[in-house]
């Protein structure tokens, strides 16, 4: 006896015949994914597109030409490099949107250029301990990366 627990279907299946039913349900799920991207004509014809992409699980909503200030340093990227952003969860226009997590990379093209890698202004924080009058000043000057969205289109 084989026991399987499939999260996508939410079923607990037992036995050899259930393996076939699980494989059929998985193929049905795969076919619905390809049907999701069938009619992209309204998005292709729109000239005002927006996208929501994630970097380090932080979502950023952007359009073409936007500047994005990332609150960390991209170590691998240098100034002037072109980044191909692939973790896109939503692409939309005024009337239509495509939502998936993540969207298939062959559907869209989202590119950004690294403008600068700098540090933020000093932030001074007062640190105290309980029952102690002494105040210590902790200084923080965090890294940041500025990118500009250079291309956003639906293929």
PDB file of C-alpha atoms in Angstrom:
ATOM      1  CA  UNK A   1       0.000   0.000   0.000  1.00  0.00           C
ATOM      2  CA  UNK A   2       1.252   3.470  -0.928  1.00  0.00           C
ATOM      3  CA  UNK A   3       0.143   6.547   0.943  1.00  0.00           C
ATOM      4  CA  UNK A   4       0.408   9.963  -0.673  1.00  0.00           C
ATOM      5  CA  UNK A   5      -0.553  13.381   0.540  1.00  0.00           C
ATOM      6  CA  UNK A   6      -0.876  15.939  -2.214  1.00  0.00           C
ATOM      7  CA  UNK A   7      -0.947  19.543  -1.126  1.00  0.00           C
ATOM      8  CA  UNK A   8      -2.060  20.924  -4.462  1.00  0.00           C
ATOM      9  CA  UNK A   9      -5.210  18.807  -4.549  1.00  0.00           C
ATOM     10  CA  UNK A  10      -5.785  18.619  -0.810  1.00  0.00           C
ATOM     11  CA  UNK A  11      -6.521  14.888  -0.984  1.00  0.00           C
ATOM     12  CA  UNK A  12      -5.173  11.895   0.874  1.00  0.00           C
ATOM     13  CA  UNK A  13      -4.936   9.013  -1.556  1.00  0.00           C
ATOM     14  CA  UNK A  14      -4.296   5.362  -0.813  1.00  0.00           C
ATOM     15  CA  UNK A  15      -3.609   2.482  -3.200  1.00  0.00           C
ATOM     16  CA  UNK A  16      -2.259   1.941  -6.698  1.00  0.00           C
ATOM     17  CA  UNK A  17      -5.282   3.344  -8.534  1.00  0.00           C
ATOM     18  CA  UNK A  18      -4.956   6.521  -6.522  1.00  0.00           C
ATOM     19  CA  UNK A  19      -1.492   7.112  -8.029  1.00  0.00           C
ATOM     20  CA  UNK A  20      -3.146   7.326 -11.443  1.00  0.00           C
ATOM     21  CA  UNK A  21      -5.806   9.708 -10.141  1.00  0.00           C
ATOM     22  CA  UNK A  22      -3.122  11.921  -8.577  1.00  0.00           C
ATOM     23  CA  UNK A  23      -1.170  12.043 -11.841  1.00  0.00           C
ATOM     24  CA  UNK A  24      -4.375  12.954 -13.728  1.00  0.00           C
ATOM     25  CA  UNK A  25      -5.138  15.752 -11.287  1.00  0.00           C
ATOM     26  CA  UNK A  26      -1.577  17.075 -11.563  1.00  0.00           C
ATOM     27  CA  UNK A  27      -1.821  17.155 -15.359  1.00  0.00           C
ATOM     28  CA  UNK A  28      -5.111  19.035 -15.009  1.00  0.00           C
ATOM     29  CA  UNK A  29      -3.351  21.576 -12.787  1.00  0.00           C
ATOM     30  CA  UNK A  30      -0.563  21.993 -15.357  1.00  0.00           C
ATOM     31  CA  UNK A  31      -3.066  22.524 -18.166  1.00  0.00           C
ATOM     32  CA  UNK A  32      -4.826  25.268 -16.200  1.00  0.00           C
ATOM     33  CA  UNK A  33      -1.496  27.060 -15.752  1.00  0.00           C
ATOM     34  CA  UNK A  34      -0.937  27.194 -19.523  1.00  0.00           C
ATOM     35  CA  UNK A  35      -4.548  28.331 -20.070  1.00  0.00           C
ATOM     36  CA  UNK A  36      -3.969  31.215 -17.644  1.00  0.00           C
ATOM     37  CA  UNK A  37      -1.628  32.965 -20.054  1.00  0.00           C
ATOM     38  CA  UNK A  38      -3.704  32.423 -23.218  1.00  0.00           C
ATOM     39  CA  UNK A  39      -5.288  35.848 -23.704  1.00  0.00           C
ATOM     40  CA  UNK A  40      -2.686  38.529 -23.025  1.00  0.00           C
ATOM     41  CA  UNK A  41      -3.768  40.823 -25.876  1.00  0.00           C
ATOM     42  CA  UNK A  42      -5.292  43.509 -23.582  1.00  0.00           C
ATOM     43  CA  UNK A  43      -2.020  43.750 -21.643  1.00  0.00           C
ATOM     44  CA  UNK A  44       0.094  43.767 -24.818  1.00  0.00           C
ATOM     45  CA  UNK A  45      -1.933  46.624 -26.300  1.00  0.00           C
ATOM     46  CA  UNK A  46      -1.822  48.723 -23.137  1.00  0.00           C
ATOM     47  CA  UNK A  47       0.792  51.459 -22.972  1.00  0.00           C
ATOM     48  CA  UNK A  48       0.475  51.990 -19.199  1.00  0.00           C
ATOM     49  CA  UNK A  49       1.761  48.822 -17.542  1.00  0.00           C
ATOM     50  CA  UNK A  50       2.730  48.297 -13.938  1.00  0.00           C
ATOM     51  CA  UNK A  51       4.432  45.365 -12.256  1.00  0.00           C
ATOM     52  CA  UNK A  52       4.920  44.140  -8.711  1.00  0.00           C
ATOM     53  CA  UNK A  53       8.234  42.357  -8.221  1.00  0.00           C
ATOM     54  CA  UNK A  54       9.939  41.037  -5.115  1.00  0.00           C
ATOM     55  CA  UNK A  55      13.524  41.296  -3.929  1.00  0.00           C
ATOM     56  CA  UNK A  56      14.256  39.571  -0.610  1.00  0.00           C
ATOM     57  CA  UNK A  57      10.494  39.031  -0.105  1.00  0.00           C
ATOM     58  CA  UNK A  58       9.813  42.793  -0.249  1.00  0.00           C
ATOM     59  CA  UNK A  59       7.294  43.823  -2.920  1.00  0.00           C
ATOM     60  CA  UNK A  60       7.906  46.876  -5.117  1.00  0.00           C
ATOM     61  CA  UNK A  61       5.223  48.344  -7.417  1.00  0.00           C
ATOM     62  CA  UNK A  62       6.824  49.982 -10.458  1.00  0.00           C
ATOM     63  CA  UNK A  63       6.142  51.365 -13.918  1.00  0.00           C
ATOM     64  CA  UNK A  64       8.611  52.122 -16.698  1.00  0.00           C
ATOM     65  CA  UNK A  65      11.012  54.917 -15.734  1.00  0.00           C
ATOM     66  CA  UNK A  66      10.525  54.617 -11.963  1.00  0.00           C
ATOM     67  CA  UNK A  67      13.424  54.914  -9.542  1.00  0.00           C
ATOM     68  CA  UNK A  68      13.490  52.307  -6.794  1.00  0.00           C
ATOM     69  CA  UNK A  69      15.614  52.748  -3.664  1.00  0.00           C
ATOM     70  CA  UNK A  70      16.565  49.332  -2.317  1.00  0.00           C
ATOM     71  CA  UNK A  71      17.473  49.471   1.403  1.00  0.00           C
ATOM     72  CA  UNK A  72      20.501  47.193   0.988  1.00  0.00           C
ATOM     73  CA  UNK A  73      23.621  46.852  -1.120  1.00  0.00           C
ATOM     74  CA  UNK A  74      23.503  44.610  -4.187  1.00  0.00           C
ATOM     75  CA  UNK A  75      26.987  43.129  -3.916  1.00  0.00           C
ATOM     76  CA  UNK A  76      26.986  41.416  -7.310  1.00  0.00           C
ATOM     77  CA  UNK A  77      25.820  44.455  -9.291  1.00  0.00           C
ATOM     78  CA  UNK A  78      27.948  47.418 -10.313  1.00  0.00           C
ATOM     79  CA  UNK A  79      26.821  50.891 -11.388  1.00  0.00           C
ATOM     80  CA  UNK A  80      25.520  50.736 -14.959  1.00  0.00           C
ATOM     81  CA  UNK A  81      24.670  47.021 -14.884  1.00  0.00           C
ATOM     82  CA  UNK A  82      21.350  45.890 -16.330  1.00  0.00           C
ATOM     83  CA  UNK A  83      19.318  43.671 -14.003  1.00  0.00           C
ATOM     84  CA  UNK A  84      16.749  41.208 -15.312  1.00  0.00           C
ATOM     85  CA  UNK A  85      14.045  41.064 -12.616  1.00  0.00           C
ATOM     86  CA  UNK A  86      12.378  37.652 -12.588  1.00  0.00           C
ATOM     87  CA  UNK A  87      10.340  37.378  -9.378  1.00  0.00           C
ATOM     88  CA  UNK A  88       7.250  39.215 -10.661  1.00  0.00           C
ATOM     89  CA  UNK A  89       3.912  38.480  -8.991  1.00  0.00           C
ATOM     90  CA  UNK A  90       1.592  40.899 -10.842  1.00  0.00           C
ATOM     91  CA  UNK A  91       1.534  42.650 -14.210  1.00  0.00           C
ATOM     92  CA  UNK A  92      -1.357  44.957 -14.962  1.00  0.00           C
ATOM     93  CA  UNK A  93      -2.819  48.001 -16.632  1.00  0.00           C
ATOM     94  CA  UNK A  94      -5.801  50.205 -15.820  1.00  0.00           C
ATOM     95  CA  UNK A  95      -8.405  47.570 -16.685  1.00  0.00           C
ATOM     96  CA  UNK A  96      -6.600  44.211 -16.715  1.00  0.00           C
ATOM     97  CA  UNK A  97      -4.120  42.415 -14.520  1.00  0.00           C
ATOM     98  CA  UNK A  98      -2.315  39.081 -14.463  1.00  0.00           C
ATOM     99  CA  UNK A  99      -1.599  37.647 -11.012  1.00  0.00           C
ATOM    100  CA  UNK A 100       0.498  34.567 -10.286  1.00  0.00           C
ATOM    101  CA  UNK A 101       3.281  33.729  -7.866  1.00  0.00           C
ATOM    102  CA  UNK A 102       5.675  34.043  -9.734  1.00  0.00           C
ATOM    103  CA  UNK A 103       4.608  34.750 -13.322  1.00  0.00           C
ATOM    104  CA  UNK A 104       6.327  32.673 -16.015  1.00  0.00           C
ATOM    105  CA  UNK A 105       9.480  34.476 -17.237  1.00  0.00           C
ATOM    106  CA  UNK A 106       8.632  33.984 -20.926  1.00  0.00           C
ATOM    107  CA  UNK A 107       5.502  36.162 -20.565  1.00  0.00           C
ATOM    108  CA  UNK A 108       7.185  39.482 -19.705  1.00  0.00           C
ATOM    109  CA  UNK A 109      10.413  41.464 -19.787  1.00  0.00           C
ATOM    110  CA  UNK A 110      11.304  43.607 -16.756  1.00  0.00           C
ATOM    111  CA  UNK A 111      14.761  45.193 -16.757  1.00  0.00           C
ATOM    112  CA  UNK A 112      16.391  47.750 -14.487  1.00  0.00           C
ATOM    113  CA  UNK A 113      19.654  49.717 -14.550  1.00  0.00           C
ATOM    114  CA  UNK A 114      21.739  50.263 -11.406  1.00  0.00           C
ATOM    115  CA  UNK A 115      22.101  54.040 -11.021  1.00  0.00           C
ATOM    116  CA  UNK A 116      24.090  54.300  -7.797  1.00  0.00           C
ATOM    117  CA  UNK A 117      25.246  52.458  -4.708  1.00  0.00           C
ATOM    118  CA  UNK A 118      25.384  54.818  -1.752  1.00  0.00           C
ATOM    119  CA  UNK A 119      24.794  55.090   1.967  1.00  0.00           C
ATOM    120  CA  UNK A 120      21.901  56.766   3.727  1.00  0.00           C
ATOM    121  CA  UNK A 121      22.301  59.767   5.994  1.00  0.00           C
ATOM    122  CA  UNK A 122      23.436  59.139   9.554  1.00  0.00           C
ATOM    123  CA  UNK A 123      20.763  57.939  11.928  1.00  0.00           C
ATOM    124  CA  UNK A 124      21.593  58.496  15.590  1.00  0.00           C
ATOM    125  CA  UNK A 125      19.799  56.329  18.111  1.00  0.00           C
ATOM    126  CA  UNK A 126      19.947  56.803  21.877  1.00  0.00           C
ATOM    127  CA  UNK A 127      20.612  53.563  23.727  1.00  0.00           C
ATOM    128  CA  UNK A 128      19.983  53.390  27.455  1.00  0.00           C
ATOM    129  CA  UNK A 129      19.856  50.637  30.034  1.00  0.00           C
ATOM    130  CA  UNK A 130      17.337  50.356  32.815  1.00  0.00           C
ATOM    131  CA  UNK A 131      18.184  52.043  36.116  1.00  0.00           C
ATOM    132  CA  UNK A 132      21.226  53.696  34.553  1.00  0.00           C
ATOM    133  CA  UNK A 133      21.575  57.359  33.590  1.00  0.00           C
ATOM    134  CA  UNK A 134      24.223  56.837  30.960  1.00  0.00           C
ATOM    135  CA  UNK A 135      23.064  57.382  27.365  1.00  0.00           C
ATOM    136  CA  UNK A 136      25.051  55.913  24.511  1.00  0.00           C
ATOM    137  CA  UNK A 137      24.568  57.174  20.958  1.00  0.00           C
ATOM    138  CA  UNK A 138      24.522  54.453  18.309  1.00  0.00           C
ATOM    139  CA  UNK A 139      25.234  55.719  14.803  1.00  0.00           C
ATOM    140  CA  UNK A 140      23.947  53.891  11.737  1.00  0.00           C
ATOM    141  CA  UNK A 141      24.758  54.669   8.115  1.00  0.00           C
ATOM    142  CA  UNK A 142      23.061  51.932   6.080  1.00  0.00           C
ATOM    143  CA  UNK A 143      23.773  50.936   2.485  1.00  0.00           C
ATOM    144  CA  UNK A 144      21.284  51.476  -0.305  1.00  0.00           C
ATOM    145  CA  UNK A 145      21.094  50.803  -4.031  1.00  0.00           C
ATOM    146  CA  UNK A 146      19.153  52.958  -6.501  1.00  0.00           C
ATOM    147  CA  UNK A 147      17.811  51.322  -9.667  1.00  0.00           C
ATOM    148  CA  UNK A 148      15.707  52.673 -12.551  1.00  0.00           C
ATOM    149  CA  UNK A 149      13.187  50.508 -14.417  1.00  0.00           C
ATOM    150  CA  UNK A 150      14.291  50.675 -18.046  1.00  0.00           C
ATOM    151  CA  UNK A 151      11.979  48.146 -19.691  1.00  0.00           C
ATOM    152  CA  UNK A 152       8.553  46.735 -18.847  1.00  0.00           C
ATOM    153  CA  UNK A 153       6.672  44.894 -21.562  1.00  0.00           C
ATOM    154  CA  UNK A 154       4.539  41.822 -22.145  1.00  0.00           C
ATOM    155  CA  UNK A 155       5.977  39.477 -24.790  1.00  0.00           C
TER     156      UNK A 155
END
